[in-house]
CSV table of C-alpha atoms in Angstrom, one decimal:
chain,number,residue,atom,x,y,z
A,1,MET,CA,9.2,-21.8,-26.0
A,2,GLU,CA,6.4,-22.5,-23.6
A,3,ASN,CA,3.9,-19.7,-23.1
A,4,TYR,CA,4.7,-17.7,-20.0
A,5,ALA,CA,0.9,-17.0,-19.5
A,6,SER,CA,0.6,-20.4,-17.8
A,7,ILE,CA,3.4,-19.7,-15.4
A,8,SER,CA,2.9,-17.8,-12.2
A,9,PRO,CA,6.2,-17.9,-10.3
A,10,HIS,CA,6.3,-17.1,-6.5
A,11,VAL,CA,8.8,-14.4,-5.3
A,12,LEU,CA,9.5,-13.7,-1.7
A,13,ILE,CA,10.5,-10.0,-1.1
A,14,PHE,CA,12.2,-9.2,2.2
A,15,PRO,CA,13.1,-5.5,2.9
A,16,LEU,CA,15.0,-4.0,5.8
A,17,PRO,CA,12.2,-2.6,8.1
A,18,ALA,CA,12.9,1.1,7.4
A,19,GLN,CA,10.9,3.7,5.4
A,20,GLY,CA,13.6,4.2,2.7
A,21,HIS,CA,13.7,0.4,2.0
A,22,ILE,CA,10.0,-0.5,2.4
A,23,LYS,CA,8.8,2.1,-0.1
A,24,PRO,CA,10.8,1.1,-3.2
A,25,MET,CA,10.3,-2.6,-2.5
A,26,LEU,CA,6.6,-2.3,-2.2
A,27,ASN,CA,6.6,-0.5,-5.6
A,28,LEU,CA,8.5,-3.4,-7.0
A,29,ALA,CA,6.1,-5.9,-5.4
A,30,GLU,CA,3.2,-4.2,-7.2
A,31,LEU,CA,5.0,-4.2,-10.6
A,32,PHE,CA,5.6,-7.9,-10.1
A,33,CYS,CA,1.9,-8.5,-9.3
A,34,ARG,CA,0.9,-6.7,-12.5
A,35,ALA,CA,3.1,-9.1,-14.4
A,36,ASP,CA,1.4,-12.1,-13.0
A,37,ILE,CA,4.1,-13.0,-10.4
A,38,ARG,CA,2.9,-14.1,-7.0
A,39,VAL,CA,4.5,-12.1,-4.2
A,40,THR,CA,4.9,-12.7,-0.5
A,41,PHE,CA,6.2,-9.5,1.3
A,42,LEU,CA,7.9,-10.3,4.6
A,43,ILE,CA,7.6,-7.5,7.2
A,44,THR,CA,7.5,-7.1,10.9
A,45,THR,CA,4.2,-6.6,12.9
A,46,GLN,CA,5.0,-2.9,13.6
A,47,ILE,CA,5.7,-2.1,10.0
A,48,HIS,CA,2.5,-3.9,8.8
A,49,GLN,CA,0.4,-2.0,11.4
A,50,ARG,CA,1.8,1.3,10.3
A,51,LEU,CA,1.1,0.6,6.7
A,52,ILE,CA,-2.5,-0.4,7.5
A,53,GLN,CA,-2.9,2.7,9.7
A,54,TYR,CA,-1.5,5.4,7.4
A,55,THR,CA,-2.0,4.1,3.9
A,56,ASP,CA,-4.5,2.3,1.8
A,57,THR,CA,-2.3,-0.8,1.6
A,58,ASP,CA,-5.2,-3.2,2.0
A,59,ALA,CA,-7.1,-1.7,-1.0
A,60,ARG,CA,-3.9,-1.2,-3.0
A,61,PHE,CA,-2.8,-4.8,-2.9
A,62,GLY,CA,-6.2,-6.4,-2.3
A,63,ARG,CA,-6.9,-6.3,-6.1
A,64,TYR,CA,-4.0,-8.7,-6.6
A,65,THR,CA,-4.9,-12.3,-5.7
A,66,GLY,CA,-1.3,-13.4,-5.9
A,67,PHE,CA,-0.1,-10.9,-3.2
A,68,ARG,CA,0.1,-11.4,0.5
A,69,PHE,CA,1.9,-10.0,3.5
A,70,ARG,CA,3.7,-12.4,5.7
A,71,VAL,CA,3.9,-10.8,9.1
A,72,MET,CA,6.5,-11.9,11.7
A,73,PRO,CA,7.0,-10.6,15.2
A,74,ASP,CA,9.1,-7.5,15.7
A,75,GLU,CA,12.8,-8.0,16.2
A,76,PRO,CA,14.1,-7.4,19.7
A,77,PRO,CA,14.3,-3.7,20.1
A,78,ALA,CA,17.5,-2.2,18.5
A,79,GLN,CA,19.4,0.5,20.4
A,80,GLN,CA,18.1,3.9,19.8
A,81,PHE,CA,19.4,5.7,16.8
A,82,TYR,CA,21.2,8.8,18.0
A,83,ASN,CA,23.5,10.0,15.3
A,84,GLN,CA,25.6,9.0,12.3
A,85,ASP,CA,28.5,7.9,14.5
A,86,HIS,CA,26.4,5.0,15.8
A,87,LEU,CA,25.0,4.0,12.3
A,88,LYS,CA,26.9,0.7,12.0
A,89,GLU,CA,26.2,-0.4,15.5
A,90,TRP,CA,22.5,0.5,15.1
A,91,LEU,CA,22.3,-1.3,11.8
A,92,ASP,CA,24.1,-4.4,13.1
A,93,ASP,CA,21.8,-4.5,16.1
A,94,MET,CA,18.7,-4.2,13.9
A,95,VAL,CA,19.8,-7.0,11.5
A,96,GLN,CA,20.8,-9.4,14.3
A,97,GLY,CA,17.5,-8.8,16.1
A,98,LEU,CA,15.7,-9.3,12.8
A,99,ALA,CA,17.3,-12.6,12.2
A,100,VAL,CA,15.8,-14.1,15.3
A,101,ASN,CA,12.3,-13.9,14.0
A,102,ALA,CA,13.0,-14.0,10.3
A,103,LYS,CA,15.1,-17.1,10.0
A,104,PRO,CA,12.4,-19.6,11.0
A,105,VAL,CA,10.0,-18.0,8.4
A,106,LEU,CA,12.7,-18.1,5.7
A,107,GLU,CA,13.6,-21.7,6.5
A,108,GLU,CA,9.9,-22.6,6.3
A,109,MET,CA,9.3,-20.8,3.0
A,110,LEU,CA,12.6,-21.5,1.2
A,111,CYS,CA,13.8,-24.8,2.7
A,112,GLY,CA,10.4,-26.4,2.8
A,113,TYR,CA,10.1,-27.4,6.4
A,114,ALA,CA,8.1,-25.7,9.1
A,115,ASP,CA,9.0,-24.5,12.5
A,116,THR,CA,6.4,-24.9,15.2
A,117,SER,CA,7.2,-21.3,16.4
A,118,VAL,CA,5.9,-19.8,13.2
A,119,GLU,CA,2.6,-19.8,11.3
A,120,SER,CA,2.6,-22.7,8.8
A,121,SER,CA,2.1,-22.1,5.1
A,122,SER,CA,1.2,-24.7,2.6
A,123,SER,CA,3.7,-25.5,-0.2
A,124,SER,CA,4.9,-22.0,-0.8
A,125,GLY,CA,6.8,-22.8,-4.0
A,126,VAL,CA,9.1,-19.8,-3.7
A,127,MET,CA,11.2,-19.7,-6.9
A,128,CYS,CA,13.2,-16.6,-6.0
A,129,LEU,CA,14.1,-14.4,-3.0
A,130,VAL,CA,14.5,-10.6,-3.5
A,131,ALA,CA,16.3,-9.6,-0.4
A,132,ASP,CA,17.6,-6.2,0.9
A,133,GLY,CA,21.3,-6.1,0.4
A,134,TRP,CA,21.9,-5.7,4.2
A,135,LEU,CA,20.2,-8.9,5.2
A,136,SER,CA,23.1,-11.3,4.9
A,137,PHE,CA,21.4,-14.0,6.9
A,138,ALA,CA,18.6,-14.2,4.4
A,139,TYR,CA,21.1,-14.9,1.6
A,140,ASP,CA,22.6,-17.7,3.7
A,141,VAL,CA,19.2,-19.4,4.2
A,142,ALA,CA,18.3,-19.1,0.5
A,143,ASN,CA,21.7,-20.5,-0.6
A,144,GLU,CA,21.2,-23.5,1.7
A,145,ALA,CA,17.9,-24.1,0.1
A,146,GLY,CA,19.2,-23.6,-3.5
A,147,VAL,CA,16.8,-20.7,-4.1
A,148,PRO,CA,18.2,-17.9,-6.4
A,149,VAL,CA,18.7,-14.6,-4.6
A,150,ILE,CA,18.3,-11.2,-6.3
A,151,SER,CA,19.9,-8.5,-4.3
A,152,PHE,CA,17.9,-5.2,-4.0
A,153,ARG,CA,20.2,-2.3,-3.1
A,154,CYS,CA,18.2,0.8,-2.1
A,155,PRO,CA,21.0,3.4,-2.5
A,156,SER,CA,22.3,4.9,-5.7
A,157,ALA,CA,24.6,3.0,-8.1
A,158,CYS,CA,27.4,5.4,-7.2
A,159,CYS,CA,27.0,4.7,-3.5
A,160,VAL,CA,26.9,0.9,-4.1
A,161,TRP,CA,30.1,1.2,-6.2
A,162,GLY,CA,31.6,3.2,-3.3
A,163,TYR,CA,30.7,0.3,-1.0
A,164,PHE,CA,32.4,-2.1,-3.5
A,165,CYS,CA,35.6,0.0,-3.3
A,166,THR,CA,35.6,0.3,0.5
A,167,PRO,CA,37.9,-2.7,1.1
A,168,ARG,CA,40.3,-1.2,-1.5
A,169,LEU,CA,40.3,2.2,0.3
A,170,VAL,CA,41.2,0.5,3.6
A,171,GLU,CA,43.9,-1.6,2.0
A,172,ALA,CA,45.4,1.5,0.4
A,173,GLY,CA,45.3,3.4,3.7
A,174,GLU,CA,42.8,6.1,2.4
A,175,VAL,CA,40.4,4.9,5.1
A,176,PRO,CA,40.3,5.7,8.0
A,177,PHE,CA,41.2,9.4,7.5
A,178,GLN,CA,41.5,12.5,9.6
A,179,ASP,CA,39.4,15.6,9.2
A,180,GLU,CA,42.3,18.0,8.2
A,181,ASP,CA,42.2,17.8,4.4
A,182,LEU,CA,38.7,16.7,3.5
A,183,ASP,CA,38.9,18.3,0.0
A,184,LYS,CA,41.8,16.0,-1.1
A,185,LEU,CA,40.7,13.7,-4.0
A,186,VAL,CA,40.2,10.0,-3.3
A,187,GLU,CA,42.5,7.8,-5.5
A,188,ASN,CA,41.1,4.4,-5.2
A,189,VAL,CA,37.5,4.6,-6.4
A,190,PRO,CA,37.6,4.0,-10.2
A,191,GLY,CA,35.3,6.3,-12.2
A,192,MET,CA,35.3,9.0,-9.5
A,193,GLY,CA,39.0,10.0,-9.4
A,194,THR,CA,38.5,13.5,-10.8
A,195,PHE,CA,35.8,14.8,-8.4
A,196,LEU,CA,35.3,12.5,-5.3
A,197,ARG,CA,36.8,14.1,-2.2
A,198,TYR,CA,37.4,12.6,1.2
A,199,ARG,CA,34.4,14.5,2.5
A,200,ASP,CA,32.2,12.8,-0.1
A,201,LEU,CA,32.9,9.3,1.2
A,202,PRO,CA,30.2,7.5,3.3
A,203,SER,CA,30.1,8.9,6.8
A,204,PHE,CA,31.4,5.7,8.5
A,205,CYS,CA,34.7,6.2,6.7
A,206,ARG,CA,35.3,9.2,9.0
A,207,THR,CA,36.9,7.5,11.9
A,208,LYS,CA,40.3,7.5,13.6
A,209,ASP,CA,39.8,4.0,14.9
A,210,LYS,CA,41.8,1.6,12.7
A,211,HIS,CA,40.3,-1.4,14.4
A,212,ALA,CA,36.8,-0.2,13.6
A,213,CYS,CA,37.9,0.4,10.0
A,214,LEU,CA,39.1,-3.2,9.7
A,215,GLY,CA,35.7,-4.3,10.9
A,216,ILE,CA,34.1,-2.2,8.2
A,217,GLU,CA,36.4,-3.7,5.6
A,218,GLN,CA,35.5,-7.2,6.6
A,219,ALA,CA,31.8,-6.5,6.7
A,220,PHE,CA,31.8,-4.9,3.3
A,221,ALA,CA,34.0,-7.6,1.8
A,222,SER,CA,31.4,-10.1,2.9
A,223,GLU,CA,28.5,-8.1,1.6
A,224,ILE,CA,30.2,-7.5,-1.7
A,225,GLU,CA,30.8,-11.2,-2.3
A,226,ARG,CA,27.1,-11.9,-1.6
A,227,THR,CA,26.1,-9.3,-4.1
A,228,LYS,CA,28.5,-10.6,-6.7
A,229,ASN,CA,27.4,-14.1,-6.2
A,230,ALA,CA,23.7,-13.3,-6.3
A,231,TYR,CA,21.6,-14.1,-9.4
A,232,GLY,CA,21.2,-10.4,-10.0
A,233,LEU,CA,21.3,-6.9,-8.6
A,234,ILE,CA,18.3,-4.5,-8.7
A,235,LEU,CA,18.9,-0.8,-8.4
A,236,ASN,CA,16.4,2.1,-8.3
A,237,THR,CA,18.1,4.2,-10.9
A,238,PHE,CA,18.3,4.7,-14.7
A,239,GLU,CA,20.9,4.4,-17.4
A,240,ASP,CA,21.0,8.1,-18.4
A,241,LEU,CA,21.6,9.1,-14.7
A,242,GLU,CA,24.3,6.6,-13.7
A,243,GLY,CA,25.4,4.8,-16.8
A,244,PRO,CA,29.2,5.0,-16.3
A,245,ILE,CA,28.9,3.5,-12.7
A,246,LEU,CA,26.4,0.9,-13.8
A,247,SER,CA,29.0,-0.3,-16.3
A,248,LEU,CA,31.5,-0.7,-13.6
A,249,LEU,CA,29.0,-2.6,-11.5
A,250,ARG,CA,28.2,-4.9,-14.4
A,251,SER,CA,31.9,-5.8,-14.6
A,252,GLN,CA,31.5,-7.3,-11.1
A,253,CYS,CA,27.9,-8.6,-11.0
A,254,LYS,CA,26.2,-11.2,-13.1
A,255,ARG,CA,23.1,-9.2,-13.9
A,256,VAL,CA,22.3,-5.5,-13.0
A,257,TYR,CA,18.7,-4.4,-13.4
A,258,SER,CA,18.5,-0.6,-13.3
A,259,ILE,CA,14.7,-0.1,-13.1
A,260,GLY,CA,14.2,3.4,-11.6
A,261,PRO,CA,12.7,5.7,-10.8
A,262,LEU,CA,10.5,2.9,-9.4
A,263,HIS,CA,7.7,5.2,-8.2
A,264,ALA,CA,7.5,6.7,-11.7
A,265,LEU,CA,7.7,3.4,-13.5
A,266,LEU,CA,4.8,2.1,-11.4
A,267,GLN,CA,2.8,5.2,-12.0
A,268,ASN,CA,3.4,4.9,-15.8
A,269,ARG,CA,2.0,1.4,-15.8
A,270,LEU,CA,-1.0,2.6,-13.9
A,271,THR,CA,-1.8,5.5,-16.2
A,272,GLN,CA,-5.1,3.9,-17.4
A,273,GLU,CA,-6.4,3.8,-13.8
A,274,THR,CA,-8.1,6.5,-11.8
A,275,THR,CA,-6.0,5.9,-8.7
A,276,THR,CA,-4.1,9.0,-7.7
A,277,LEU,CA,-0.5,9.4,-6.5
A,278,ASN,CA,-1.3,10.3,-2.9
A,279,ASN,CA,-3.3,7.1,-2.0
A,280,ARG,CA,-0.6,4.8,-3.3
A,281,SER,CA,1.6,5.9,-0.4
A,282,SER,CA,3.9,3.6,1.5
A,283,SER,CA,4.4,6.0,4.3
A,284,LEU,CA,5.0,4.7,7.9
A,285,TRP,CA,3.8,8.1,9.3
A,286,GLU,CA,0.6,10.0,8.9
A,287,ALA,CA,1.0,12.7,6.2
A,288,ASP,CA,-0.4,16.2,6.9
A,289,GLN,CA,-2.3,16.9,3.7
A,290,SER,CA,-3.0,20.5,4.8
A,291,CYS,CA,0.4,21.5,3.5
A,292,LEU,CA,-0.9,21.0,-0.1
A,293,SER,CA,-3.6,23.5,0.5
A,294,TRP,CA,-1.0,25.9,1.8
A,295,LEU,CA,1.0,25.4,-1.3
A,296,ASP,CA,-2.0,26.0,-3.5
A,297,LYS,CA,-1.9,29.7,-2.4
A,298,LYS,CA,1.7,30.3,-3.2
A,299,PRO,CA,3.2,31.5,-6.5
A,300,VAL,CA,4.9,29.1,-9.0
A,301,LYS,CA,8.3,27.9,-7.9
A,302,SER,CA,8.4,30.2,-4.9
A,303,VAL,CA,8.7,27.6,-2.0
A,304,VAL,CA,11.6,25.7,-0.7
A,305,TYR,CA,10.6,22.3,0.6
A,306,VAL,CA,12.7,21.1,3.5
A,307,GLY,CA,12.7,17.4,4.5
A,308,PHE,CA,15.4,15.3,6.1
A,309,GLY,CA,13.9,11.8,5.8
A,310,SER,CA,12.9,9.3,8.4
A,311,LEU,CA,16.2,8.7,10.3
A,312,THR,CA,18.1,12.0,10.4
A,313,VAL,CA,18.4,13.5,13.9
A,314,LEU,CA,19.6,17.0,14.6
A,315,GLU,CA,20.9,18.9,17.5
A,316,ARG,CA,18.9,22.0,18.6
A,317,ASP,CA,21.6,24.4,17.4
A,318,GLN,CA,21.5,22.8,13.9
A,319,ILE,CA,17.7,23.2,13.8
A,320,THR,CA,18.2,26.9,14.9
A,321,GLU,CA,20.8,27.6,12.2
A,322,ILE,CA,18.7,26.1,9.4
A,323,TRP,CA,15.5,27.8,10.6
A,324,GLU,CA,17.2,31.2,10.9
A,325,GLY,CA,18.7,30.8,7.4
A,326,LEU,CA,15.3,30.0,5.9
A,327,VAL,CA,13.6,33.0,7.6
A,328,GLN,CA,16.6,35.3,6.5
A,329,SER,CA,16.1,34.2,2.9
A,330,LYS,CA,12.7,35.9,2.8
A,331,LYS,CA,11.4,32.9,0.8
A,332,TYR,CA,8.4,30.7,1.5
A,333,PHE,CA,9.3,27.4,3.0
A,334,LEU,CA,7.5,24.1,3.8
A,335,TRP,CA,9.4,22.2,6.5
A,336,VAL,CA,8.9,18.6,7.7
A,337,ILE,CA,9.9,18.4,11.4
A,338,ARG,CA,9.3,14.9,12.7
A,339,PRO,CA,8.5,14.6,16.4
A,340,ASP,CA,11.9,12.7,16.9
A,341,LEU,CA,14.0,14.9,14.6
A,342,ILE,CA,15.6,16.8,17.4
A,343,THR,CA,17.9,14.8,19.6
A,344,SER,CA,19.0,17.2,22.4
A,345,ASN,CA,17.1,18.2,25.5
A,346,ASP,CA,14.9,21.3,24.8
A,347,ASP,CA,14.5,22.3,28.4
A,348,GLY,CA,14.7,26.1,28.7
A,349,TYR,CA,15.0,26.7,24.9
A,350,GLN,CA,12.9,29.5,23.5
A,351,THR,CA,12.5,30.3,19.9
A,352,SER,CA,13.1,33.9,19.0
A,353,GLU,CA,10.2,36.2,18.1
A,354,ALA,CA,11.8,37.0,14.8
A,355,ILE,CA,11.9,33.3,13.8
A,356,LEU,CA,8.3,32.8,14.9
A,357,GLN,CA,7.1,35.8,13.0
A,358,GLY,CA,9.1,34.9,9.9
A,359,THR,CA,7.6,31.4,10.0
A,360,LYS,CA,4.1,32.8,10.5
A,361,ASP,CA,4.6,35.1,7.5
A,362,ARG,CA,6.3,32.7,5.1
A,363,GLY,CA,6.5,29.2,6.5
A,364,CYS,CA,4.6,26.1,7.1
A,365,ILE,CA,5.8,23.3,9.4
A,366,VAL,CA,4.3,19.8,9.5
A,367,SER,CA,5.3,16.5,11.2
A,368,TRP,CA,5.2,14.5,7.9
A,369,ALA,CA,4.3,15.4,4.3
A,370,PRO,CA,3.1,13.5,1.2
A,371,GLN,CA,6.5,14.0,-0.4
A,372,GLU,CA,5.8,12.9,-4.0
A,373,ALA,CA,2.7,15.2,-4.2
A,374,VAL,CA,4.7,18.1,-2.6
A,375,LEU,CA,7.6,17.8,-5.1
A,376,ALA,CA,5.1,17.6,-8.0
A,377,HIS,CA,3.3,20.8,-6.8
A,378,ARG,CA,3.7,23.8,-9.0
A,379,ALA,CA,4.7,26.1,-6.0
A,380,ILE,CA,7.9,24.1,-5.2
A,381,GLY,CA,11.0,25.7,-6.5
A,382,GLY,CA,13.7,23.9,-4.5
A,383,PHE,CA,14.3,21.0,-2.1
A,384,LEU,CA,16.6,21.2,0.9
A,385,THR,CA,17.2,17.6,1.5
A,386,HIS,CA,19.4,15.1,3.4
A,387,SER,CA,20.2,13.5,0.0
A,388,GLY,CA,18.6,10.1,0.8
A,389,TRP,CA,18.3,8.2,-2.5
A,390,ASN,CA,14.5,8.0,-2.5
A,391,SER,CA,14.3,11.8,-2.0
A,392,THR,CA,17.0,12.4,-4.6
A,393,ILE,CA,15.4,10.4,-7.3
A,394,GLU,CA,11.9,11.7,-6.5
A,395,SER,CA,13.2,15.2,-6.8
A,396,ILE,CA,14.9,14.4,-10.2
A,397,THR,CA,11.6,12.9,-11.5
A,398,ALA,CA,9.7,16.0,-10.4
A,399,GLY,CA,12.3,18.3,-11.8
A,400,VAL,CA,13.0,20.1,-8.5
A,401,PRO,CA,16.6,21.4,-8.0
A,402,MET,CA,18.1,20.5,-4.6
A,403,ILE,CA,20.3,21.9,-1.8
A,404,CYS,CA,22.0,18.9,-0.3
A,405,TRP,CA,22.8,18.6,3.4
A,406,PRO,CA,23.8,14.9,3.7
A,407,TYR,CA,23.6,13.2,7.0
A,408,PHE,CA,25.1,9.7,6.8
A,409,ALA,CA,25.9,6.6,4.7
A,410,ASP,CA,25.2,7.0,1.0
A,411,GLN,CA,24.1,10.6,1.3
A,412,GLN,CA,27.6,12.1,1.1
A,413,ILE,CA,28.2,10.6,-2.4
A,414,ASN,CA,24.7,11.4,-3.6
A,415,SER,CA,25.2,15.1,-2.7
A,416,ARG,CA,28.5,15.2,-4.6
A,417,TYR,CA,26.9,13.8,-7.7
A,418,VAL,CA,24.0,16.3,-7.4
A,419,GLY,CA,26.3,19.3,-7.2
A,420,GLU,CA,29.4,18.4,-9.1
A,421,VAL,CA,28.5,15.7,-11.7
A,422,TRP,CA,24.8,16.1,-12.6
A,423,ARG,CA,24.8,19.9,-11.8
A,424,ILE,CA,21.2,19.7,-10.6
A,425,GLY,CA,21.6,21.3,-7.2
A,426,LEU,CA,24.0,22.7,-4.6
A,427,ASP,CA,26.0,20.8,-2.1
A,428,MET,CA,26.0,22.2,1.5
A,429,LYS,CA,27.9,19.3,3.0
A,430,ASP,CA,29.6,19.8,6.3
A,431,MET,CA,28.1,23.3,6.8
A,432,CYS,CA,25.3,24.3,9.1
A,433,ASP,CA,25.4,28.1,9.2
A,434,ARG,CA,22.4,30.4,8.9
A,435,ASN,CA,24.1,32.6,6.4
A,436,VAL,CA,25.1,29.7,4.2
A,437,VAL,CA,21.5,28.4,4.2
A,438,THR,CA,20.3,31.9,3.2
A,439,GLU,CA,22.8,32.2,0.4
A,440,MET,CA,22.1,28.8,-1.0
A,441,VAL,CA,18.3,29.2,-0.9
A,442,ASN,CA,18.6,32.5,-2.7
A,443,ASP,CA,21.1,31.0,-5.2
A,444,LEU,CA,18.7,28.1,-5.9
A,445,LEU,CA,15.6,30.2,-6.3
A,446,ASP,CA,17.2,33.3,-7.9
A,447,GLY,CA,20.9,33.6,-8.6
A,448,LYS,CA,21.7,30.2,-10.1
A,449,LYS,CA,18.1,29.3,-10.9
A,450,ASP,CA,18.4,29.2,-14.7
A,451,GLU,CA,21.6,27.3,-14.8
A,452,VAL,CA,20.5,24.6,-12.3
A,453,GLU,CA,17.0,24.4,-13.8
A,454,ARG,CA,18.3,23.7,-17.3
A,455,SER,CA,20.4,20.7,-16.1
A,456,MET,CA,17.6,19.5,-13.9
A,457,GLY,CA,15.1,19.8,-16.8
A,458,ARG,CA,17.3,17.6,-19.0
A,459,MET,CA,17.7,15.0,-16.3
A,460,SER,CA,14.1,15.0,-15.3
A,461,ASP,CA,13.1,14.4,-19.0
A,462,ALA,CA,15.5,11.5,-19.2
A,463,ALA,CA,14.0,10.0,-16.0
A,464,LYS,CA,10.5,10.2,-17.5
A,465,ARG,CA,11.7,8.7,-20.8
A,466,SER,CA,13.3,5.8,-19.0
A,467,VAL,CA,10.0,4.6,-17.6
A,468,THR,CA,7.9,4.9,-20.8
A,469,GLU,CA,7.4,2.1,-23.3
A,470,GLY,CA,10.8,1.3,-24.8
A,471,GLY,CA,12.7,3.3,-22.2
A,472,SER,CA,15.8,1.7,-20.5
A,473,SER,CA,14.1,1.1,-17.1
A,474,CYS,CA,11.0,-0.2,-18.8
A,475,ARG,CA,13.1,-2.7,-20.8
A,476,ASN,CA,15.2,-3.7,-17.8
A,477,LEU,CA,12.1,-4.4,-15.8
A,478,ASP,CA,10.7,-6.6,-18.6
A,479,SER,CA,14.0,-8.4,-18.6
A,480,LEU,CA,13.9,-9.0,-14.8
A,481,ILE,CA,10.3,-10.3,-15.1
A,482,GLU,CA,11.3,-12.6,-18.0
A,483,ASP,CA,14.3,-13.9,-16.0
A,484,ILE,CA,12.1,-14.7,-13.0
A,485,LYS,CA,9.6,-16.5,-15.2
A,486,MET,CA,12.3,-18.4,-16.8
A,487,MET,CA,13.4,-19.6,-13.4
A,488,SER,CA,9.9,-21.0,-12.9
A,489,LEU,CA,9.8,-22.5,-16.4
A,490,ASN,CA,13.2,-24.2,-16.0
A,491,GLY,CA,12.8,-25.0,-12.3
A,492,GLU,CA,16.1,-23.1,-11.8
A,493,HIS,CA,17.6,-23.2,-8.4
């Protein structure tokens, strides 16, 4: 067989322009670069500017001669993201707007002809498109050009399988459902029948509008077919964590590459370098590093880290309940409160003196934190999280037990797995009460600490094994790289 060393295939990576999608796909891009694969990373102007402003992206990727960003104009502004009830409309609006500026670039790079409205590029020779699973229009352009598409799905495997089963749930009449009996078990998601409740289904399933539900069914049926027909499916997970569900996905998809935790896999392959974790950030916000100094002064495993990701928005009364619960627990807490986290008007609102004093005594509030570094800090004993997949798998890698307060989409299923299947945390789904927050924080750091830490320790060890030489994710990444190089070698389209 011809030596791969002479082959340098070109891959176009196209993420959804959101923090939770940019981060793992940039990690994948760097892993490809280290394997002598040329990478073009397609992003909007705003995302590129934020990466340049808040990270060392230029230095990070400047060492790889085969890497470049392809920057396109920002999509027409999407409607403001208000809450989980508007998730689908917000996502549809974003994708439709994105298509306006992305299609000409994709047609130029994949179909081989240039549009005068976009910057020309010489003979791109793109052999493969790695596209975010939500960007259906990108799949269509690649299929027209005969370029293989590998789907990158950023959620957990269990969530992706839940999406695969959504049309079946609609057909069986389990979706839409009312709110009366949310603890009833779901019957039509194979592999989850003994523990998945209605309240654990993705948030968009909670609708009384049958017409809207038919729209969801049609959208997911289309997305599922694209994923099934893609050359392969990349997931940021590992075999010991989601093996049974990965087997179900492999029964439906041609190739499934479980190569997570991606941030740990990349770090493992950089162990010989002096680059630290913090300056490999892919953050779209400026992280407040002072919280690390605050943590340095706290006892081991004494602090609850509270972070709800980049999209969650809360009402003022929800913030108050969580805040009161944290103060009542008498535990130290580090809380990330983004400037746009609170959705309601704050006119006339006054924080009580008790909350302010409790925060002064035991709390630290920042607008954004270097999350991987925070989770790896010896002072962190628990993570109150929205159960986004990046946060979940980063917490597993760091060995930090979780309190899950899911917000939308995949987060409901993730939190059920954390609490009921993997037993590495507590599920606070559908509750926002100060006394519940207090009870769960104390349970996580005291009452149920040993039990949860034992389970988390086993899973964290498994995560670390998966990314070392010979581990499952390491092997699966090597297979992915080999398959891409075989495309180049064989001229496969």
